[in-house]
Coordinates of C-alpha atoms in Angstrom, one line a residue:
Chain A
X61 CA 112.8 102.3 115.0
X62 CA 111.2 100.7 112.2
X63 CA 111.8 96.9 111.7
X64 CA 113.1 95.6 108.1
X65 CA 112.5 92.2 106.6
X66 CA 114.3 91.9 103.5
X67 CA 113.2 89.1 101.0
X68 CA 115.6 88.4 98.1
X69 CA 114.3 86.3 95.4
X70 CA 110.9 86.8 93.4
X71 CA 110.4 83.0 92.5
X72 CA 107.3 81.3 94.2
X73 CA 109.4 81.3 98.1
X74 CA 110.3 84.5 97.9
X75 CA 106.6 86.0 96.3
X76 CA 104.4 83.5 99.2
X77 CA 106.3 84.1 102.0
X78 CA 106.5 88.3 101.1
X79 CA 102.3 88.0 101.0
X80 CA 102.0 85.5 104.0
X81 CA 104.3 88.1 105.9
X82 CA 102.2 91.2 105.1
X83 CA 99.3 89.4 105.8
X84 CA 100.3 88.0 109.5
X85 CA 102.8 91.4 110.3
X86 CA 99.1 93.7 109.4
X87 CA 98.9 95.1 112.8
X88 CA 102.7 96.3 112.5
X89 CA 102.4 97.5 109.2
X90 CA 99.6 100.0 109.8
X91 CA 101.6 101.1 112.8
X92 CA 104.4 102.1 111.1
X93 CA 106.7 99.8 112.5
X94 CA 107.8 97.4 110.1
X95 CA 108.9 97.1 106.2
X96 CA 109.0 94.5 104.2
X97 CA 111.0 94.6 100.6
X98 CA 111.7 92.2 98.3
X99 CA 114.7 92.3 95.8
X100 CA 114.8 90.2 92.2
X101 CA 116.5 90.3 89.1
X102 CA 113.5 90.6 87.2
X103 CA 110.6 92.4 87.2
X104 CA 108.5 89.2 85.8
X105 CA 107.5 85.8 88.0
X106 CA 108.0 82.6 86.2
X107 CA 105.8 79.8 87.3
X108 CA 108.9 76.9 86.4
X109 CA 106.8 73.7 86.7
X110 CA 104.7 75.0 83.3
X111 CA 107.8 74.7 81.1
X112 CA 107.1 70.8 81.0
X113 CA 104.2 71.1 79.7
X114 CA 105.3 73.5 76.6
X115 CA 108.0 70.6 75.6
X116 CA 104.9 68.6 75.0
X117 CA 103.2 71.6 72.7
X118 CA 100.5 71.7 75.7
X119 CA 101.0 75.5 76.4
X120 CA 102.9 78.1 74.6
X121 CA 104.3 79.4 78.2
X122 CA 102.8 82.7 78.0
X123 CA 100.6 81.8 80.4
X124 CA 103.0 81.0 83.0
X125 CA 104.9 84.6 83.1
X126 CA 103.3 87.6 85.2
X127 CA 104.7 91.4 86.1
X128 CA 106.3 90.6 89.9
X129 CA 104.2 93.6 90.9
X130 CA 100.9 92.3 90.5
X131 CA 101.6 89.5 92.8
X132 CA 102.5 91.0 95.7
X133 CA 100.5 92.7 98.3
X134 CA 100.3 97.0 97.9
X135 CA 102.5 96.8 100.9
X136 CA 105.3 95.3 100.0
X137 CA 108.2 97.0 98.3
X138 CA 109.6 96.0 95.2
X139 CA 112.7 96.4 93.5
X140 CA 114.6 95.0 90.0
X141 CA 117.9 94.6 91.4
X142 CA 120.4 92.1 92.0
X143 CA 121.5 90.5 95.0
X144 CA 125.6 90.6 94.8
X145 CA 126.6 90.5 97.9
X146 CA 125.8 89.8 101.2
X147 CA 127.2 90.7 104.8
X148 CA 125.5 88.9 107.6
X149 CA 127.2 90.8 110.2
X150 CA 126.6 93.9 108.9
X151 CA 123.2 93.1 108.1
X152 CA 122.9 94.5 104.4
X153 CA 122.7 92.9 101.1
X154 CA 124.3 95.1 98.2
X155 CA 122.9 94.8 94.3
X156 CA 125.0 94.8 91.2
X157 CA 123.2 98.9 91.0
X158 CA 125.3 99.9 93.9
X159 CA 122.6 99.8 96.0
X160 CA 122.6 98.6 99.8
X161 CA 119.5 97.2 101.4
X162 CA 119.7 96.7 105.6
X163 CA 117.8 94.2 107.1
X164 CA 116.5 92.9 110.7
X165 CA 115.4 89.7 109.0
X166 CA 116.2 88.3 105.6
X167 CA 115.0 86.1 103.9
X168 CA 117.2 83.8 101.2
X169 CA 114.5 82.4 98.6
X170 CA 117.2 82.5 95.5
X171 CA 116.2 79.2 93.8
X172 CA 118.6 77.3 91.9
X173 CA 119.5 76.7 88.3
X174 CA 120.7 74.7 85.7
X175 CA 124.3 73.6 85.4
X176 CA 124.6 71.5 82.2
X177 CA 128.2 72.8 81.8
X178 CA 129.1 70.2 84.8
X179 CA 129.2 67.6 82.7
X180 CA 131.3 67.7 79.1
X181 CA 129.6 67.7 76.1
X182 CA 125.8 68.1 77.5
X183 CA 125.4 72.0 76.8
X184 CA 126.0 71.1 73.4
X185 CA 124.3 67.9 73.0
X186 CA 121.4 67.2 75.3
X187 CA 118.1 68.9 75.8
X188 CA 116.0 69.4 79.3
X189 CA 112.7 71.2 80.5
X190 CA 113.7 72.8 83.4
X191 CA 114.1 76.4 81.7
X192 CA 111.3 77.7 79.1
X193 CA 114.0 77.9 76.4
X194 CA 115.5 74.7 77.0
X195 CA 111.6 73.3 76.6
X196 CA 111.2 75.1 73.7
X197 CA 113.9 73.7 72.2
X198 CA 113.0 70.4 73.1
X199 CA 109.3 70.8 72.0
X200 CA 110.8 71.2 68.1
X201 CA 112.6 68.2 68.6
X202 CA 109.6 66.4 70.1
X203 CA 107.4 67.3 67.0
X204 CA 110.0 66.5 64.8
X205 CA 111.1 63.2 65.3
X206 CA 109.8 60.2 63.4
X207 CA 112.3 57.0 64.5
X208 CA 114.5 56.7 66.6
X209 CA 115.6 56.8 70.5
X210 CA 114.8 59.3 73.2
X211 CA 117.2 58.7 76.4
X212 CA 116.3 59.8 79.6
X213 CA 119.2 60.7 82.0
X214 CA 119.1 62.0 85.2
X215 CA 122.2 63.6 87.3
X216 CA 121.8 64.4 91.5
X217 CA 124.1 66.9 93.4
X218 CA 127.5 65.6 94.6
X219 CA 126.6 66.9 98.3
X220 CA 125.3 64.1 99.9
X221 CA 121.2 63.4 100.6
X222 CA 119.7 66.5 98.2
X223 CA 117.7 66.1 95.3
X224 CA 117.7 67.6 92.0
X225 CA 114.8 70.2 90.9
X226 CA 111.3 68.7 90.8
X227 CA 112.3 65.3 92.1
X228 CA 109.0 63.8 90.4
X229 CA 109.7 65.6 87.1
X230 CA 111.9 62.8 85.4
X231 CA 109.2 60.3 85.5
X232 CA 106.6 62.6 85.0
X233 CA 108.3 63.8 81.3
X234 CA 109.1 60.1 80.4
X235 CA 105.5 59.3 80.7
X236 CA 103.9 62.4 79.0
X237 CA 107.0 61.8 76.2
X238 CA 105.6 58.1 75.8
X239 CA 101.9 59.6 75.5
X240 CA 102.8 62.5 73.5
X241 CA 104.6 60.3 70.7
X242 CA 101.6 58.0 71.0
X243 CA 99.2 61.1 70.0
X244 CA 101.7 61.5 67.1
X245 CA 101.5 58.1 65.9
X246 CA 105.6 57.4 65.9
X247 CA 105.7 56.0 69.3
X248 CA 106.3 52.6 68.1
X249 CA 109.3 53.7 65.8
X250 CA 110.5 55.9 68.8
X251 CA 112.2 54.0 71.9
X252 CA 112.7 55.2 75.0
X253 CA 115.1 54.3 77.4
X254 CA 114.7 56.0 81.1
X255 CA 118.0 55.7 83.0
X256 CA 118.6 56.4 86.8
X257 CA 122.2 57.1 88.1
X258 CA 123.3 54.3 90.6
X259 CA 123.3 56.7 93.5
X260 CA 119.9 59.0 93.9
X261 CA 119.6 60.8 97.5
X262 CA 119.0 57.8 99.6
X263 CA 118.6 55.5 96.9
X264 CA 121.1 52.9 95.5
X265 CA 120.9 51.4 92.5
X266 CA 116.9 52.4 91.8
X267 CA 114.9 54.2 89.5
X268 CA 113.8 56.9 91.7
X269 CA 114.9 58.6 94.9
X270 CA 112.6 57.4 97.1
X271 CA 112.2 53.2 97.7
X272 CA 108.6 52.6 97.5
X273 CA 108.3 54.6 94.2
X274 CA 111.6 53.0 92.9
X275 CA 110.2 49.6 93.5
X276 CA 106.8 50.4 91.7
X277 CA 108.3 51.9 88.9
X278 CA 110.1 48.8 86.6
X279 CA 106.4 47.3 85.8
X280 CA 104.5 50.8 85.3
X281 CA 107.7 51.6 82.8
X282 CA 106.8 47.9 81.5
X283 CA 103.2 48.8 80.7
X284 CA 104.3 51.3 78.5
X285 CA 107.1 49.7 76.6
X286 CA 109.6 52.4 78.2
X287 CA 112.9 50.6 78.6
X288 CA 114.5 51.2 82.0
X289 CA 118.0 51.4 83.5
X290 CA 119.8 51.7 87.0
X291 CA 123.0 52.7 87.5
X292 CA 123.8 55.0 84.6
X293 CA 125.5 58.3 86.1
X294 CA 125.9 60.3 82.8
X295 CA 129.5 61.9 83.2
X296 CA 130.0 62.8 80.0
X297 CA 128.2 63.2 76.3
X298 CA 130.2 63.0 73.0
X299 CA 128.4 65.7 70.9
X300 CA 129.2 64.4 67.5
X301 CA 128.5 60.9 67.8
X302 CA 126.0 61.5 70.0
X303 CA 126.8 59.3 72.8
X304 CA 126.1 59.5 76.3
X305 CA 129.1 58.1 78.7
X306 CA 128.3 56.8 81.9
X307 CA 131.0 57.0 84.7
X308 CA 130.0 53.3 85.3
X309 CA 131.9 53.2 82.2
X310 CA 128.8 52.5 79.5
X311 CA 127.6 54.3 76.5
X312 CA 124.5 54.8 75.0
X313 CA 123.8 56.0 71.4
X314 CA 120.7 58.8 71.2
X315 CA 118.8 60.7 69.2
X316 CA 117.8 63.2 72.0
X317 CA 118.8 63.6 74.9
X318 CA 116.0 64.5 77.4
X319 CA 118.3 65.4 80.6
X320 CA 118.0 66.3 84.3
X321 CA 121.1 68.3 84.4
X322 CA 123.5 69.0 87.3
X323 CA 121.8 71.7 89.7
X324 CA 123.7 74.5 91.7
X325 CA 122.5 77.1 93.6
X326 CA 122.7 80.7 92.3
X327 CA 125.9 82.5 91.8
X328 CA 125.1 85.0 94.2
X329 CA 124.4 82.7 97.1
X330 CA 127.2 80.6 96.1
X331 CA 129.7 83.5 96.0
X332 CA 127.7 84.6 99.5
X333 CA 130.6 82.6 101.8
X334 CA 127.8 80.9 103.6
X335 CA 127.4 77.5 101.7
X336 CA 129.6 75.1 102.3
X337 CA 127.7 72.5 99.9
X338 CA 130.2 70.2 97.7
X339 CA 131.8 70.9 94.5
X340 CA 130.5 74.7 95.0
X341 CA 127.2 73.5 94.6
X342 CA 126.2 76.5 96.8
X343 CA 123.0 74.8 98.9
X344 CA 122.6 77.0 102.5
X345 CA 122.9 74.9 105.5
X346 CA 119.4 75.0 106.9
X347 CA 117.8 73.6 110.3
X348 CA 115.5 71.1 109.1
X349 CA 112.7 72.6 111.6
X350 CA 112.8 76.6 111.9
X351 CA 114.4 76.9 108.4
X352 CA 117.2 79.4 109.4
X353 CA 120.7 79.5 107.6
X354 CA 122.7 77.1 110.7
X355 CA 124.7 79.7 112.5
X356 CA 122.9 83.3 111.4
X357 CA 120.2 83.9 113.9
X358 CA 118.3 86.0 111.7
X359 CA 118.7 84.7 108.1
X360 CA 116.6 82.3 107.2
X361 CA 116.2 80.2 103.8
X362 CA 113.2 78.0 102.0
X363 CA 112.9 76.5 98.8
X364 CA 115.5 75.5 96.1
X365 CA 118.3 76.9 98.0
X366 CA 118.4 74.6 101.1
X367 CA 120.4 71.9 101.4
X368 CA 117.5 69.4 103.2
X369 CA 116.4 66.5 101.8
X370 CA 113.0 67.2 100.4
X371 CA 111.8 68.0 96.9
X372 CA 113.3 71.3 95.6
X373 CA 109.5 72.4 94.1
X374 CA 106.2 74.3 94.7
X375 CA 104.7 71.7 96.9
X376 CA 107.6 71.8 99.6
X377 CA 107.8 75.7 99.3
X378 CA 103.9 76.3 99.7
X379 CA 104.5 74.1 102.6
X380 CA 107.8 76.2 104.0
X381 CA 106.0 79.5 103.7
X382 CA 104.2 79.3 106.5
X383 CA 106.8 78.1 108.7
X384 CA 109.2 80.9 107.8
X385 CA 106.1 83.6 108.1
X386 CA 105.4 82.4 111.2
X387 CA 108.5 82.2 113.2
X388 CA 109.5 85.6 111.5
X389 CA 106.5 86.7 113.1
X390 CA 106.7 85.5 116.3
X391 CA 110.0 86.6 116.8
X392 CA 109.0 90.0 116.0
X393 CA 107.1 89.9 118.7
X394 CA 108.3 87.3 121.1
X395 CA 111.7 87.3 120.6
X396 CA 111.1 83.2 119.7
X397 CA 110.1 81.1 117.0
X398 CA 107.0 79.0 117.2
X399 CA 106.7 76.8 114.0
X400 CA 108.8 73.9 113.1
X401 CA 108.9 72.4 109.5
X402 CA 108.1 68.4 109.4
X403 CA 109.3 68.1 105.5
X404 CA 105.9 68.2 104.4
X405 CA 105.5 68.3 100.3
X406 CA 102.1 67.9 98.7
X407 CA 101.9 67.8 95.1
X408 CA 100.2 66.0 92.0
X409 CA 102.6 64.2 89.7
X410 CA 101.1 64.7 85.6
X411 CA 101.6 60.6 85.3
X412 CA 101.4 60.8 81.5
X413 CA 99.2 63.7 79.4
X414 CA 96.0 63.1 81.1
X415 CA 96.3 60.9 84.4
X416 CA 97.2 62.9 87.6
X417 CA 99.1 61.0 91.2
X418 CA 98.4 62.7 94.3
X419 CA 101.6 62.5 96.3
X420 CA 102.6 63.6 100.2
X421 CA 105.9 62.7 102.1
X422 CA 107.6 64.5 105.4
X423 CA 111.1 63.5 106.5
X424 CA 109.8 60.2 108.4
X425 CA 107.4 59.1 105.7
X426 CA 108.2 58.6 101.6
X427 CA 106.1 58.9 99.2
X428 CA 102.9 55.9 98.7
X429 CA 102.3 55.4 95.4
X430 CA 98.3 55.4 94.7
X431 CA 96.9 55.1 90.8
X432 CA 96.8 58.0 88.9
X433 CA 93.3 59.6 87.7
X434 CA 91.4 62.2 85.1
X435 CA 90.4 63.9 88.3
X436 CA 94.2 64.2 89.3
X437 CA 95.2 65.9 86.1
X438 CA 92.7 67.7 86.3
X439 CA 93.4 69.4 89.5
X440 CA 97.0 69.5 88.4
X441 CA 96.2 71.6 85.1
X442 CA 93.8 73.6 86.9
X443 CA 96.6 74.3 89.5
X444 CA 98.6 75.1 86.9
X445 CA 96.8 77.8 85.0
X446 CA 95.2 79.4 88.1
X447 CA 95.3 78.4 91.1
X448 CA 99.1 78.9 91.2
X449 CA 98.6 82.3 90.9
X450 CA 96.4 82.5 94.1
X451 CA 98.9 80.5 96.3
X452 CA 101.8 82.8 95.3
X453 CA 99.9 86.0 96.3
X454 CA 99.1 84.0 99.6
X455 CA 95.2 83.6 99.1
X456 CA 95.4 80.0 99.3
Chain B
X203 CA 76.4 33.5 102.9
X204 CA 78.1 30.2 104.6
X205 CA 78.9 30.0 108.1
X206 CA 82.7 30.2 107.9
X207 CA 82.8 33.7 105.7
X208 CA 80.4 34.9 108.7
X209 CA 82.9 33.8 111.0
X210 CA 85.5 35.6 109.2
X211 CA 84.3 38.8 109.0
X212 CA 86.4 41.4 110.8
X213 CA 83.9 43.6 113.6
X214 CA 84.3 46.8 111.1
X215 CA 82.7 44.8 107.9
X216 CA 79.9 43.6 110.3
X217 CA 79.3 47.0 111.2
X218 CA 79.5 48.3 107.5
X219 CA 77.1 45.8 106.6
X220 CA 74.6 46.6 109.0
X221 CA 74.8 50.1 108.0
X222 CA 74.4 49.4 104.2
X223 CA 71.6 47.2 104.9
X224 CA 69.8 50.2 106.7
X225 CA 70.3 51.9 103.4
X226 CA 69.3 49.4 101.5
X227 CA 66.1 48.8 103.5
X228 CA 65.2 52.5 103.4
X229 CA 65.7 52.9 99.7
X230 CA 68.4 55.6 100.3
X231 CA 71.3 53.6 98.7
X232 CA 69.7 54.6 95.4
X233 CA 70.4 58.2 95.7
X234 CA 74.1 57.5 97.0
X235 CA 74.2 55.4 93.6
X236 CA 73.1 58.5 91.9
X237 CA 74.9 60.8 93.1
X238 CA 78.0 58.5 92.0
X239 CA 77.2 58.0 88.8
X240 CA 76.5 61.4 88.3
X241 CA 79.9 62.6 89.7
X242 CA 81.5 60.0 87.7
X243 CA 80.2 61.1 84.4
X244 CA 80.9 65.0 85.0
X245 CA 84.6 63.4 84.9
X246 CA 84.3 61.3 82.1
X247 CA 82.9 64.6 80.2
X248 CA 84.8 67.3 81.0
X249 CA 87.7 67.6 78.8
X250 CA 91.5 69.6 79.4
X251 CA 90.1 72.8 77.7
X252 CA 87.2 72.9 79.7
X253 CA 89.2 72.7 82.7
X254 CA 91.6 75.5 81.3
X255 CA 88.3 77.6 80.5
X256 CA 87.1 77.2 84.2
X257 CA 89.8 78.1 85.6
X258 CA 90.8 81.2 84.1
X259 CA 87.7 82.4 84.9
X260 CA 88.7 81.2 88.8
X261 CA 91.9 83.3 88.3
X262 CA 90.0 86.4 86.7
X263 CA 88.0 86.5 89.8
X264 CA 90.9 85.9 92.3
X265 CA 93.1 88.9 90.7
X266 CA 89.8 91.3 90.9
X267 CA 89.5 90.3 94.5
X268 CA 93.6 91.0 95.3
X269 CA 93.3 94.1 93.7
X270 CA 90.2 95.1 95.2
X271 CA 91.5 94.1 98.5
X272 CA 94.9 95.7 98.2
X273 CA 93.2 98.4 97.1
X274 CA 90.4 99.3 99.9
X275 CA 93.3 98.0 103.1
X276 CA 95.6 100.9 101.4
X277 CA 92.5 103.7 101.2
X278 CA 91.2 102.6 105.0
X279 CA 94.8 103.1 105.9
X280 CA 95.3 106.8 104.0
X281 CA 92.0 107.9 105.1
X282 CA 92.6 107.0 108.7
X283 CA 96.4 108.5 109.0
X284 CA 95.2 112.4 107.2
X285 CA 92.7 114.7 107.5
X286 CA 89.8 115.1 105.3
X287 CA 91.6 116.9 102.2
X288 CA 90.4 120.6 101.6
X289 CA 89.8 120.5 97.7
X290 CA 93.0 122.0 97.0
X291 CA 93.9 119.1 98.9
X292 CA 91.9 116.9 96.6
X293 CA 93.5 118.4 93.7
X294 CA 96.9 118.2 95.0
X295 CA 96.0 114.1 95.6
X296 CA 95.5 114.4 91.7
X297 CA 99.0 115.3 90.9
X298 CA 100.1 111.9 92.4
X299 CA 100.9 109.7 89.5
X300 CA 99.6 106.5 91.6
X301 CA 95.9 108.5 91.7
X302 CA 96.0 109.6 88.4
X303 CA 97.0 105.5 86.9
X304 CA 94.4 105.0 88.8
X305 CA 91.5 107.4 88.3
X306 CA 92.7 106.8 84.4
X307 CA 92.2 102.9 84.6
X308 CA 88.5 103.3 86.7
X309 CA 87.8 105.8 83.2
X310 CA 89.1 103.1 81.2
X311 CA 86.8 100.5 83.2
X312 CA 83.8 102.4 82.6
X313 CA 84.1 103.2 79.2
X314 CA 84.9 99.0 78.6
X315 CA 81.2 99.0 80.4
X316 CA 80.0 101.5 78.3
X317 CA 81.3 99.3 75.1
X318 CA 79.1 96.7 76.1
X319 CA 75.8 98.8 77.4

């Protein structure tokens, strides 16, 4: 009978690891023996990292939305539907359509979004980039501003050891903020104050989440004239007066509020019964080496939704793909897995508008600073506007 | 270069320097020299749009290929499961709607070569 692998979520997990499947399951597919679908909500694939760059008025965003369809392989079912619920000993996922979709293996590739309403006052009051209208937003308020101050906040998950989205990204805005509002000419009228909330994944009291980086950080923030701050864990914002309330018990006056919101993962997954993550935070227990849901032998999970303690971006998922193909494959086959995930991430960090950082950590090994370059930016823009695309359809 | 420096030399420098010298002897340093500085500018030159203009025309080329490939895998795969179609079998191929977006987009594609012939 005629295997199923069902892939729900069409972010960049659930797109790479759909191609890298096809690819490696050929022989089965032109046999007849197996299918491969994969369920999302929407029929269009929105490269996230690229909303950054539109709250700086580099890119409108167009660029970085594309039909779902024309990213997958001619092989690979498709369907608009939504994941509502899940039964992993029935093996089926059912859609808010009605629909039911069975399965031999699934795959979880959900993401995870935004949760500003976590903390009082910050829907209403504070501004991020994590979401192309939130950027938007914030791009107006960018362009607008002549005087004033820009604070920087950032909030991590209450389950112990997991970052927020885009670990990188915090550092990466306050830089391009300081060079955008240098391009304007109001940088010096404009102060910026980065703050860091006293604990950050294995981090205490730093400016990052990782030491080395943390401990490089004060005098690169220095060179720039960005004001810095440790142990600032925004628990609350008062809309009106526009003040940001620390649970260390401090307050900060702003102008905007640039934030790294709260983080959860999505309702359907955290409504699945299989997470049990903190607060109902919703992150899937995953074995840090075959990246299977702990406990379902044939679920497994990559991406935003895991609960391990690597960056929740492109870089780790490009890296997970192939680890989650593999062992899908070979258990097809075998009956076993044979790839194990060392937490590898590979990325470039956009260090200000036009200076690119190579970065690489695994679970033993943080992340080495190294100075950032033109050449670095440019393979991060280039990345960006093309080469993205070829990763998700699994060419590179 | 005074005697305690040489003494402090680690066995990799010595070795480094011995193979620079060669290249230095042997006039090939200058190309190496070259060949940096010439890298070096074609950064300092290129600019963000140029970058964005290169690489659009990267992705352009990438899509053709995934639709090309997609494309010829799922024909190989067709033509090897059925028979050669009979032409009523042709014409009944035709009344897919997959065939026909297609045969209407490879019209479409040659009259966008036409346009520019």
């Amino acid at each position: 009978m005629k295997k199923k692998i069902l892939i729900v979520g069409g972010g960049t997990a659930g797109t790479m690891t759909a191609n890298n499947l096809a690819k490696k399951l050929m022989p089965e597919i032109d046999r007849d023996e197996l299918e491969i679908t994969l369920i999302s909500n929407s029929k269009y694939h929105y490269y996230k990292p690229g909303a950054m760059y539109v709250a700086f008025g580099k890119s409108e965003g167009y660029e970085f939305v594309r039909d779902q369809r024309a990213l997958l392989m001619s092989e690979i079912n498709f369907e608009v539907e939504e994941a509502t619920e899940i039964s992993t000993n029935g093996n089926f996922v059912k859609t808010k359509k009605g629909k039911k979709f069975d399965y031999d293996f699934l795959v979880l590739a959900t993401g995870c979004e935004v949760a500003p309403e976590r903390i009082p006052g910050l829907s209403e009051a504070g501004d991020w980039f994590y979401t192309y209208e939130g950027a938007t937003k914030l791009a107006k308020k960018f362009h607008d501003i002549k005087k004033g101050r820009v604070l920087v906040t950032v909030n991590f998950p209450k389950t112990p050891n997991i970052p927020h989205q885009c670990g990188i990204a915090p550092v990466e805005t306050t830089m391009m903020l300081h060079d955008f509002l240098t391009e304007r000419g109001v940088r010096d009228d404009i102060e910026i104050i980065y703050t860091y909330p006293t604990v950050a994944q294995s981090v205490t009291n730093g400016l990052f989440m990782q030491e080395p980086t943390s401990n490089v950080l004060p005098s690169i923030f220095d060179s720039l004239g960005v004001k810095h701050q440790s142990g600032f864990t925004l628990s609350k914002v008062d809309a009106k007066k526009k003040v940001a309330i620390s649970a260390e018990g401090e307050e900060i006056e702003f102008d905007i509020l640039m934030s790294t919101p709260p983080f959860t993962a999505t309702k359907f997954i955290r409504e699945s019964g299989i997470s049990q993550a903190l607060d109902d935070e919703g992150w899937l227990p995953t074995d840090k080496e075959t990246l299977k849901v702990k406990g379902l032998d044939n679920v497994y999970t990559l991406g935003d939704t895991v609960d391990l303690p690597v960056s929740k971006a492109g870089g780790t998922v490009h890296n997970q793909t192939d680890v989650v193909a593999d062992n899908i494959a070979s258990e097809l086959r075998h009956g076993y897995t044979s790839e194990s995930y060392d937490g590898l991430v590979i990325a470039i960090a956009q260090m200000g508008l036009s200076c690119g950082m190579p970065l690489w950590y695994n679970y033993d090994k943080d992340v080495a600073p190294t100075p950032c370059s033109k050449l670095g930016s440019f393979v991060r823009k280039g990345f960006n506007k093309g080469i993205y695309w070829a990763a998700a359809r699994g060419m590179v | 270069m005074s005697e305690k420096v040489e003494v402090l030399k680690t066995k990799e420098m010595q070795e480094l320097e011995a193979k620079m010298t060669m290249l230095i002897q042997t006039g090939r340093i200058d190309n190496l020299i070259d060949l940096m500085a010439l890298i070096s500018d074609n950064i300092e030159m290129t600019t963000s749009p140029m970058v964005e203009k290169m690489i659009h025309t990267v992705d352009n080329l990438a899509s053709a290929g995934f639709i090309t490939d997609n494309a010829v895998r799922y024909a190989k795969r067709e033509t090897a499961k059925n028979e050669v179609p009979s032409l009523f079998g042709i014409l009944k191929l035709m009344g897919d709607e997959d065939t026909r977006k297609g045969l209407s987009f490879m019209l479409n594609l040659t009259k966008g070569i036409g346009k520019q012939l």
